[in-house]
Amino acid sequence: LEHGARQLFHSPDKRIRASSAQIWEHSLAVAILARDVGALVHVDDPDACYLAGLLHDVGKPVVAGMLLEAERSLGQDRAGWMDPADWWSIIARTHRPIAIALVAKWQLPSDVAEAVADCSDYDAGNRQSPANIVRFANAVAKAQGYLAGPADAEEVDALVMIGQSMLGIDSEVVARLGRSLAEQIGKTD
């Protein structure tokens, strides 16, 4: 899937090309962390957490693909057509409603739909829900440098701390998960 998508997400602007790659890497990091955290807290189906993590930002590659298609339609002189900050801003403003529509169209399970609908606020009523696990995994992935767009470091740290408390995971476990993530994704920087 990743190999097949490379051509779709190719831009002559190396900054946008790198940003496109970050979307996939972030989603994969969140999926791996969500599966691992789900197993740690003994949810019934850690693979459901993986799917929810993989799809939590599914609107981002859709919007990125549309922007890259617009870039291609400009013809040969398209490099630098859009500042990467503007590119990310458009994606940030539009990806969530698109993701929610896709999840509804695909009739994905409610746990996945909940994780896709909101990645910023925990549900205290269902502490070990797949959506909370994805929210936590999303924050940990960002804290480890797996970003899909700009992130507020203080907000990310707060989401990690709240998630640790809610899921009953200590800091050493979070550090261990973070260290193993690079190996699992194949990132070596």
PDB file of C-alpha atoms in Angstrom:
ATOM      1  CA  LEU A   1       0.000   0.000   0.000  1.00  0.00           C
ATOM      2  CA  GLU A   2       2.770   2.405   0.963  1.00  0.00           C
ATOM      3  CA  HIS A   3       4.714   1.667  -2.229  1.00  0.00           C
ATOM      4  CA  GLY A   4       1.631   2.104  -4.412  1.00  0.00           C
ATOM      5  CA  ALA A   5       0.785   5.418  -2.773  1.00  0.00           C
ATOM      6  CA  ARG A   6       4.228   6.925  -3.326  1.00  0.00           C
ATOM      7  CA  GLN A   7       3.423   8.075  -6.868  1.00  0.00           C
ATOM      8  CA  LEU A   8       0.075   9.489  -5.791  1.00  0.00           C
ATOM      9  CA  PHE A   9       1.760  11.551  -3.072  1.00  0.00           C
ATOM     10  CA  HIS A  10       4.751  12.717  -5.106  1.00  0.00           C
ATOM     11  CA  SER A  11       5.386  16.452  -5.301  1.00  0.00           C
ATOM     12  CA  PRO A  12       8.316  18.237  -6.933  1.00  0.00           C
ATOM     13  CA  ASP A  13       8.500  20.334  -3.741  1.00  0.00           C
ATOM     14  CA  LYS A  14      10.682  18.271  -1.415  1.00  0.00           C
ATOM     15  CA  ARG A  15       9.105  19.875   1.674  1.00  0.00           C
ATOM     16  CA  ILE A  16       5.595  18.841   0.628  1.00  0.00           C
ATOM     17  CA  ARG A  17       6.881  15.423  -0.467  1.00  0.00           C
ATOM     18  CA  ALA A  18       8.379  14.937   3.009  1.00  0.00           C
ATOM     19  CA  SER A  19       5.166  16.149   4.631  1.00  0.00           C
ATOM     20  CA  SER A  20       3.163  13.622   2.624  1.00  0.00           C
ATOM     21  CA  ALA A  21       5.435  10.843   3.873  1.00  0.00           C
ATOM     22  CA  GLN A  22       4.937  12.048   7.448  1.00  0.00           C
ATOM     23  CA  ILE A  23       1.190  11.435   7.197  1.00  0.00           C
ATOM     24  CA  TRP A  24       1.707   7.730   6.546  1.00  0.00           C
ATOM     25  CA  GLU A  25       4.497   7.373   9.101  1.00  0.00           C
ATOM     26  CA  HIS A  26       2.383   9.075  11.798  1.00  0.00           C
ATOM     27  CA  SER A  27      -0.641   6.878  11.114  1.00  0.00           C
ATOM     28  CA  LEU A  28       1.489   3.746  11.208  1.00  0.00           C
ATOM     29  CA  ALA A  29       3.103   4.862  14.488  1.00  0.00           C
ATOM     30  CA  VAL A  30      -0.297   5.518  16.063  1.00  0.00           C
ATOM     31  CA  ALA A  31      -1.587   2.138  14.856  1.00  0.00           C
ATOM     32  CA  ILE A  32       1.386   0.236  16.288  1.00  0.00           C
ATOM     33  CA  LEU A  33       1.213   2.088  19.592  1.00  0.00           C
ATOM     34  CA  ALA A  34      -2.573   1.639  19.830  1.00  0.00           C
ATOM     35  CA  ARG A  35      -2.237  -2.108  19.270  1.00  0.00           C
ATOM     36  CA  ASP A  36       0.557  -2.400  21.828  1.00  0.00           C
ATOM     37  CA  VAL A  37      -1.237  -0.263  24.418  1.00  0.00           C
ATOM     38  CA  GLY A  38      -4.454  -2.197  23.808  1.00  0.00           C
ATOM     39  CA  ALA A  39      -2.605  -5.422  24.541  1.00  0.00           C
ATOM     40  CA  LEU A  40      -1.011  -3.896  27.659  1.00  0.00           C
ATOM     41  CA  VAL A  41      -4.351  -2.863  29.121  1.00  0.00           C
ATOM     42  CA  HIS A  42      -5.987  -6.143  28.065  1.00  0.00           C
ATOM     43  CA  VAL A  43      -8.667  -4.883  25.684  1.00  0.00           C
ATOM     44  CA  ASP A  44     -10.672  -7.601  23.973  1.00  0.00           C
ATOM     45  CA  ASP A  45      -9.368  -6.810  20.493  1.00  0.00           C
ATOM     46  CA  PRO A  46      -5.998  -5.021  20.183  1.00  0.00           C
ATOM     47  CA  ASP A  47      -6.291  -5.337  16.388  1.00  0.00           C
ATOM     48  CA  ALA A  48      -9.362  -3.079  16.508  1.00  0.00           C
ATOM     49  CA  CYS A  49      -7.148  -0.510  18.237  1.00  0.00           C
ATOM     50  CA  TYR A  50      -4.594  -0.943  15.426  1.00  0.00           C
ATOM     51  CA  LEU A  51      -7.257  -0.324  12.753  1.00  0.00           C
ATOM     52  CA  ALA A  52      -8.626   2.697  14.610  1.00  0.00           C
ATOM     53  CA  GLY A  53      -5.075   4.060  14.976  1.00  0.00           C
ATOM     54  CA  LEU A  54      -4.267   3.509  11.327  1.00  0.00           C
ATOM     55  CA  LEU A  55      -7.437   5.302  10.223  1.00  0.00           C
ATOM     56  CA  HIS A  56      -7.632   8.038  12.872  1.00  0.00           C
ATOM     57  CA  ASP A  57      -6.358  10.631  10.351  1.00  0.00           C
ATOM     58  CA  VAL A  58      -7.693   9.010   7.170  1.00  0.00           C
ATOM     59  CA  GLY A  59      -8.894  12.395   5.901  1.00  0.00           C
ATOM     60  CA  LYS A  60      -5.325  13.754   5.778  1.00  0.00           C
ATOM     61  CA  PRO A  61      -4.097  11.629   2.853  1.00  0.00           C
ATOM     62  CA  VAL A  62      -7.356  12.306   1.036  1.00  0.00           C
ATOM     63  CA  VAL A  63      -6.958  16.080   1.339  1.00  0.00           C
ATOM     64  CA  ALA A  64      -3.214  15.819   0.628  1.00  0.00           C
ATOM     65  CA  GLY A  65      -3.996  13.809  -2.503  1.00  0.00           C
ATOM     66  CA  MET A  66      -6.469  16.451  -3.655  1.00  0.00           C
ATOM     67  CA  LEU A  67      -3.917  19.210  -3.105  1.00  0.00           C
ATOM     68  CA  LEU A  68      -1.253  17.253  -4.946  1.00  0.00           C
ATOM     69  CA  GLU A  69      -3.676  16.632  -7.818  1.00  0.00           C
ATOM     70  CA  ALA A  70      -4.289  20.389  -7.989  1.00  0.00           C
ATOM     71  CA  GLU A  71      -0.505  20.874  -8.022  1.00  0.00           C
ATOM     72  CA  ARG A  72      -0.152  18.398 -10.925  1.00  0.00           C
ATOM     73  CA  SER A  73      -2.858  20.188 -12.886  1.00  0.00           C
ATOM     74  CA  LEU A  74      -0.695  23.310 -12.902  1.00  0.00           C
ATOM     75  CA  GLY A  75       1.683  21.652 -15.345  1.00  0.00           C
ATOM     76  CA  GLN A  76       5.456  21.874 -15.494  1.00  0.00           C
ATOM     77  CA  ASP A  77       5.963  25.051 -13.454  1.00  0.00           C
ATOM     78  CA  ARG A  78       4.437  23.867 -10.206  1.00  0.00           C
ATOM     79  CA  ALA A  79       7.317  23.644  -7.735  1.00  0.00           C
ATOM     80  CA  GLY A  80       6.769  26.044  -4.873  1.00  0.00           C
ATOM     81  CA  TRP A  81       3.120  26.623  -5.781  1.00  0.00           C
ATOM     82  CA  MET A  82       2.120  26.438  -2.122  1.00  0.00           C
ATOM     83  CA  ASP A  83       3.976  27.048   1.094  1.00  0.00           C
ATOM     84  CA  PRO A  84       4.077  23.868   3.230  1.00  0.00           C
ATOM     85  CA  ALA A  85       2.614  25.792   6.189  1.00  0.00           C
ATOM     86  CA  ASP A  86      -0.414  26.690   4.063  1.00  0.00           C
ATOM     87  CA  TRP A  87      -0.593  23.090   2.821  1.00  0.00           C
ATOM     88  CA  TRP A  88      -0.717  21.807   6.409  1.00  0.00           C
ATOM     89  CA  SER A  89      -3.242  24.486   7.386  1.00  0.00           C
ATOM     90  CA  ILE A  90      -5.658  23.374   4.658  1.00  0.00           C
ATOM     91  CA  ILE A  91      -5.280  19.737   5.688  1.00  0.00           C
ATOM     92  CA  ALA A  92      -5.770  20.552   9.386  1.00  0.00           C
ATOM     93  CA  ARG A  93      -8.966  22.517   8.721  1.00  0.00           C
ATOM     94  CA  THR A  94     -10.584  19.996   6.390  1.00  0.00           C
ATOM     95  CA  HIS A  95      -9.445  16.449   7.153  1.00  0.00           C
ATOM     96  CA  ARG A  96     -11.680  15.562  10.104  1.00  0.00           C
ATOM     97  CA  PRO A  97     -15.099  16.000   8.368  1.00  0.00           C
ATOM     98  CA  ILE A  98     -13.799  14.043   5.380  1.00  0.00           C
ATOM     99  CA  ALA A  99     -12.558  11.249   7.646  1.00  0.00           C
ATOM    100  CA  ILE A 100     -15.900  11.083   9.457  1.00  0.00           C
ATOM    101  CA  ALA A 101     -17.734  10.865   6.124  1.00  0.00           C
ATOM    102  CA  LEU A 102     -15.425   8.078   4.930  1.00  0.00           C
ATOM    103  CA  VAL A 103     -15.912   6.070   8.118  1.00  0.00           C
ATOM    104  CA  ALA A 104     -19.689   6.384   7.753  1.00  0.00           C
ATOM    105  CA  LYS A 105     -19.572   5.458   4.053  1.00  0.00           C
ATOM    106  CA  TRP A 106     -17.365   2.448   4.770  1.00  0.00           C
ATOM    107  CA  GLN A 107     -19.635   1.482   7.701  1.00  0.00           C
ATOM    108  CA  LEU A 108     -16.681   0.915   9.999  1.00  0.00           C
ATOM    109  CA  PRO A 109     -17.260  -0.193  13.600  1.00  0.00           C
ATOM    110  CA  SER A 110     -18.330   2.422  16.140  1.00  0.00           C
ATOM    111  CA  ASP A 111     -14.989   2.122  17.992  1.00  0.00           C
ATOM    112  CA  VAL A 112     -13.157   3.168  14.833  1.00  0.00           C
ATOM    113  CA  ALA A 113     -15.679   5.932  14.131  1.00  0.00           C
ATOM    114  CA  GLU A 114     -15.232   7.333  17.639  1.00  0.00           C
ATOM    115  CA  ALA A 115     -11.436   7.355  17.306  1.00  0.00           C
ATOM    116  CA  VAL A 116     -11.656   9.094  13.927  1.00  0.00           C
ATOM    117  CA  ALA A 117     -14.204  11.667  15.103  1.00  0.00           C
ATOM    118  CA  ASP A 118     -12.023  13.191  17.807  1.00  0.00           C
ATOM    119  CA  CYS A 119      -8.389  12.638  18.754  1.00  0.00           C
ATOM    120  CA  SER A 120      -8.103  15.400  21.330  1.00  0.00           C
ATOM    121  CA  ASP A 121     -10.456  14.715  24.252  1.00  0.00           C
ATOM    122  CA  TYR A 122     -10.518  11.568  26.352  1.00  0.00           C
ATOM    123  CA  ASP A 123     -13.795   9.903  27.331  1.00  0.00           C
ATOM    124  CA  ALA A 124     -13.648   9.484  31.121  1.00  0.00           C
ATOM    125  CA  GLY A 125     -16.758   7.293  31.003  1.00  0.00           C
ATOM    126  CA  ASN A 126     -15.031   4.543  29.037  1.00  0.00           C
ATOM    127  CA  ARG A 127     -11.396   4.709  30.113  1.00  0.00           C
ATOM    128  CA  GLN A 128     -10.041   1.744  28.115  1.00  0.00           C
ATOM    129  CA  SER A 129     -12.035   2.345  24.954  1.00  0.00           C
ATOM    130  CA  PRO A 130     -10.230   1.941  21.638  1.00  0.00           C
ATOM    131  CA  ALA A 131     -10.836   5.656  21.029  1.00  0.00           C
ATOM    132  CA  ASN A 132      -9.035   6.602  24.256  1.00  0.00           C
ATOM    133  CA  ILE A 133      -6.229   4.213  23.400  1.00  0.00           C
ATOM    134  CA  VAL A 134      -5.893   5.870  19.974  1.00  0.00           C
ATOM    135  CA  ARG A 135      -5.941   9.323  21.573  1.00  0.00           C
ATOM    136  CA  PHE A 136      -3.125   8.250  23.874  1.00  0.00           C
ATOM    137  CA  ALA A 137      -1.188   6.555  21.041  1.00  0.00           C
ATOM    138  CA  ASN A 138      -1.600   9.685  18.910  1.00  0.00           C
ATOM    139  CA  ALA A 139      -0.114  11.838  21.662  1.00  0.00           C
ATOM    140  CA  VAL A 140       2.761   9.413  22.324  1.00  0.00           C
ATOM    141  CA  ALA A 141       3.534   9.205  18.593  1.00  0.00           C
ATOM    142  CA  LYS A 142       3.683  12.989  18.391  1.00  0.00           C
ATOM    143  CA  ALA A 143       5.869  13.157  21.496  1.00  0.00           C
ATOM    144  CA  GLN A 144       8.238  10.686  19.796  1.00  0.00           C
ATOM    145  CA  GLY A 145       8.474  12.915  16.700  1.00  0.00           C
ATOM    146  CA  TYR A 146       6.014  11.080  14.463  1.00  0.00           C
ATOM    147  CA  LEU A 147       4.053  14.121  13.387  1.00  0.00           C
ATOM    148  CA  ALA A 148       1.489  14.620  10.676  1.00  0.00           C
ATOM    149  CA  GLY A 149       1.506  18.387  10.770  1.00  0.00           C
ATOM    150  CA  PRO A 150       2.351  20.958  13.395  1.00  0.00           C
ATOM    151  CA  ALA A 151       1.711  20.045  17.042  1.00  0.00           C
ATOM    152  CA  ASP A 152       1.673  22.014  20.281  1.00  0.00           C
ATOM    153  CA  ALA A 153       4.272  20.342  22.539  1.00  0.00           C
ATOM    154  CA  GLU A 154       2.540  21.385  25.774  1.00  0.00           C
ATOM    155  CA  GLU A 155      -0.796  20.016  24.562  1.00  0.00           C
ATOM    156  CA  VAL A 156       0.863  16.766  23.479  1.00  0.00           C
ATOM    157  CA  ASP A 157       2.582  16.384  26.865  1.00  0.00           C
ATOM    158  CA  ALA A 158      -0.718  17.007  28.662  1.00  0.00           C
ATOM    159  CA  LEU A 159      -2.504  14.397  26.522  1.00  0.00           C
ATOM    160  CA  VAL A 160       0.242  11.870  27.266  1.00  0.00           C
ATOM    161  CA  MET A 161      -0.017  12.508  31.019  1.00  0.00           C
ATOM    162  CA  ILE A 162      -3.817  12.314  31.050  1.00  0.00           C
ATOM    163  CA  GLY A 163      -3.721   9.131  28.978  1.00  0.00           C
ATOM    164  CA  GLN A 164      -1.159   7.551  31.292  1.00  0.00           C
ATOM    165  CA  SER A 165      -3.406   8.251  34.249  1.00  0.00           C
ATOM    166  CA  MET A 166      -6.573   7.124  32.511  1.00  0.00           C
ATOM    167  CA  LEU A 167      -5.074   3.893  31.181  1.00  0.00           C
ATOM    168  CA  GLY A 168      -2.888   3.147  34.203  1.00  0.00           C
ATOM    169  CA  ILE A 169       0.392   3.186  32.274  1.00  0.00           C
ATOM    170  CA  ASP A 170       3.553   4.437  33.958  1.00  0.00           C
ATOM    171  CA  SER A 171       6.234   6.625  32.397  1.00  0.00           C
ATOM    172  CA  GLU A 172       8.736   3.772  32.012  1.00  0.00           C
ATOM    173  CA  VAL A 173       6.257   1.805  29.894  1.00  0.00           C
ATOM    174  CA  VAL A 174       5.646   4.871  27.727  1.00  0.00           C
ATOM    175  CA  ALA A 175       9.406   5.318  27.296  1.00  0.00           C
ATOM    176  CA  ARG A 176       9.789   1.643  26.357  1.00  0.00           C
ATOM    177  CA  LEU A 177       6.955   1.904  23.818  1.00  0.00           C
ATOM    178  CA  GLY A 178       8.607   4.967  22.317  1.00  0.00           C
ATOM    179  CA  ARG A 179      11.995   3.265  22.033  1.00  0.00           C
ATOM    180  CA  SER A 180      10.540   0.226  20.276  1.00  0.00           C
ATOM    181  CA  LEU A 181       8.527   2.319  17.846  1.00  0.00           C
ATOM    182  CA  ALA A 182      11.482   3.272  15.639  1.00  0.00           C
ATOM    183  CA  GLU A 183      12.401  -0.390  15.209  1.00  0.00           C
ATOM    184  CA  GLN A 184       8.845  -1.385  14.358  1.00  0.00           C
ATOM    185  CA  ILE A 185       8.461   1.362  11.766  1.00  0.00           C
ATOM    186  CA  GLY A 186      11.976   1.022  10.401  1.00  0.00           C
ATOM    187  CA  LYS A 187      12.960   4.611  11.097  1.00  0.00           C
ATOM    188  CA  THR A 188      16.617   5.008  11.949  1.00  0.00           C
ATOM    189  CA  ASP A 189      17.317   8.707  12.515  1.00  0.00           C
TER     190      ASP A 189
END
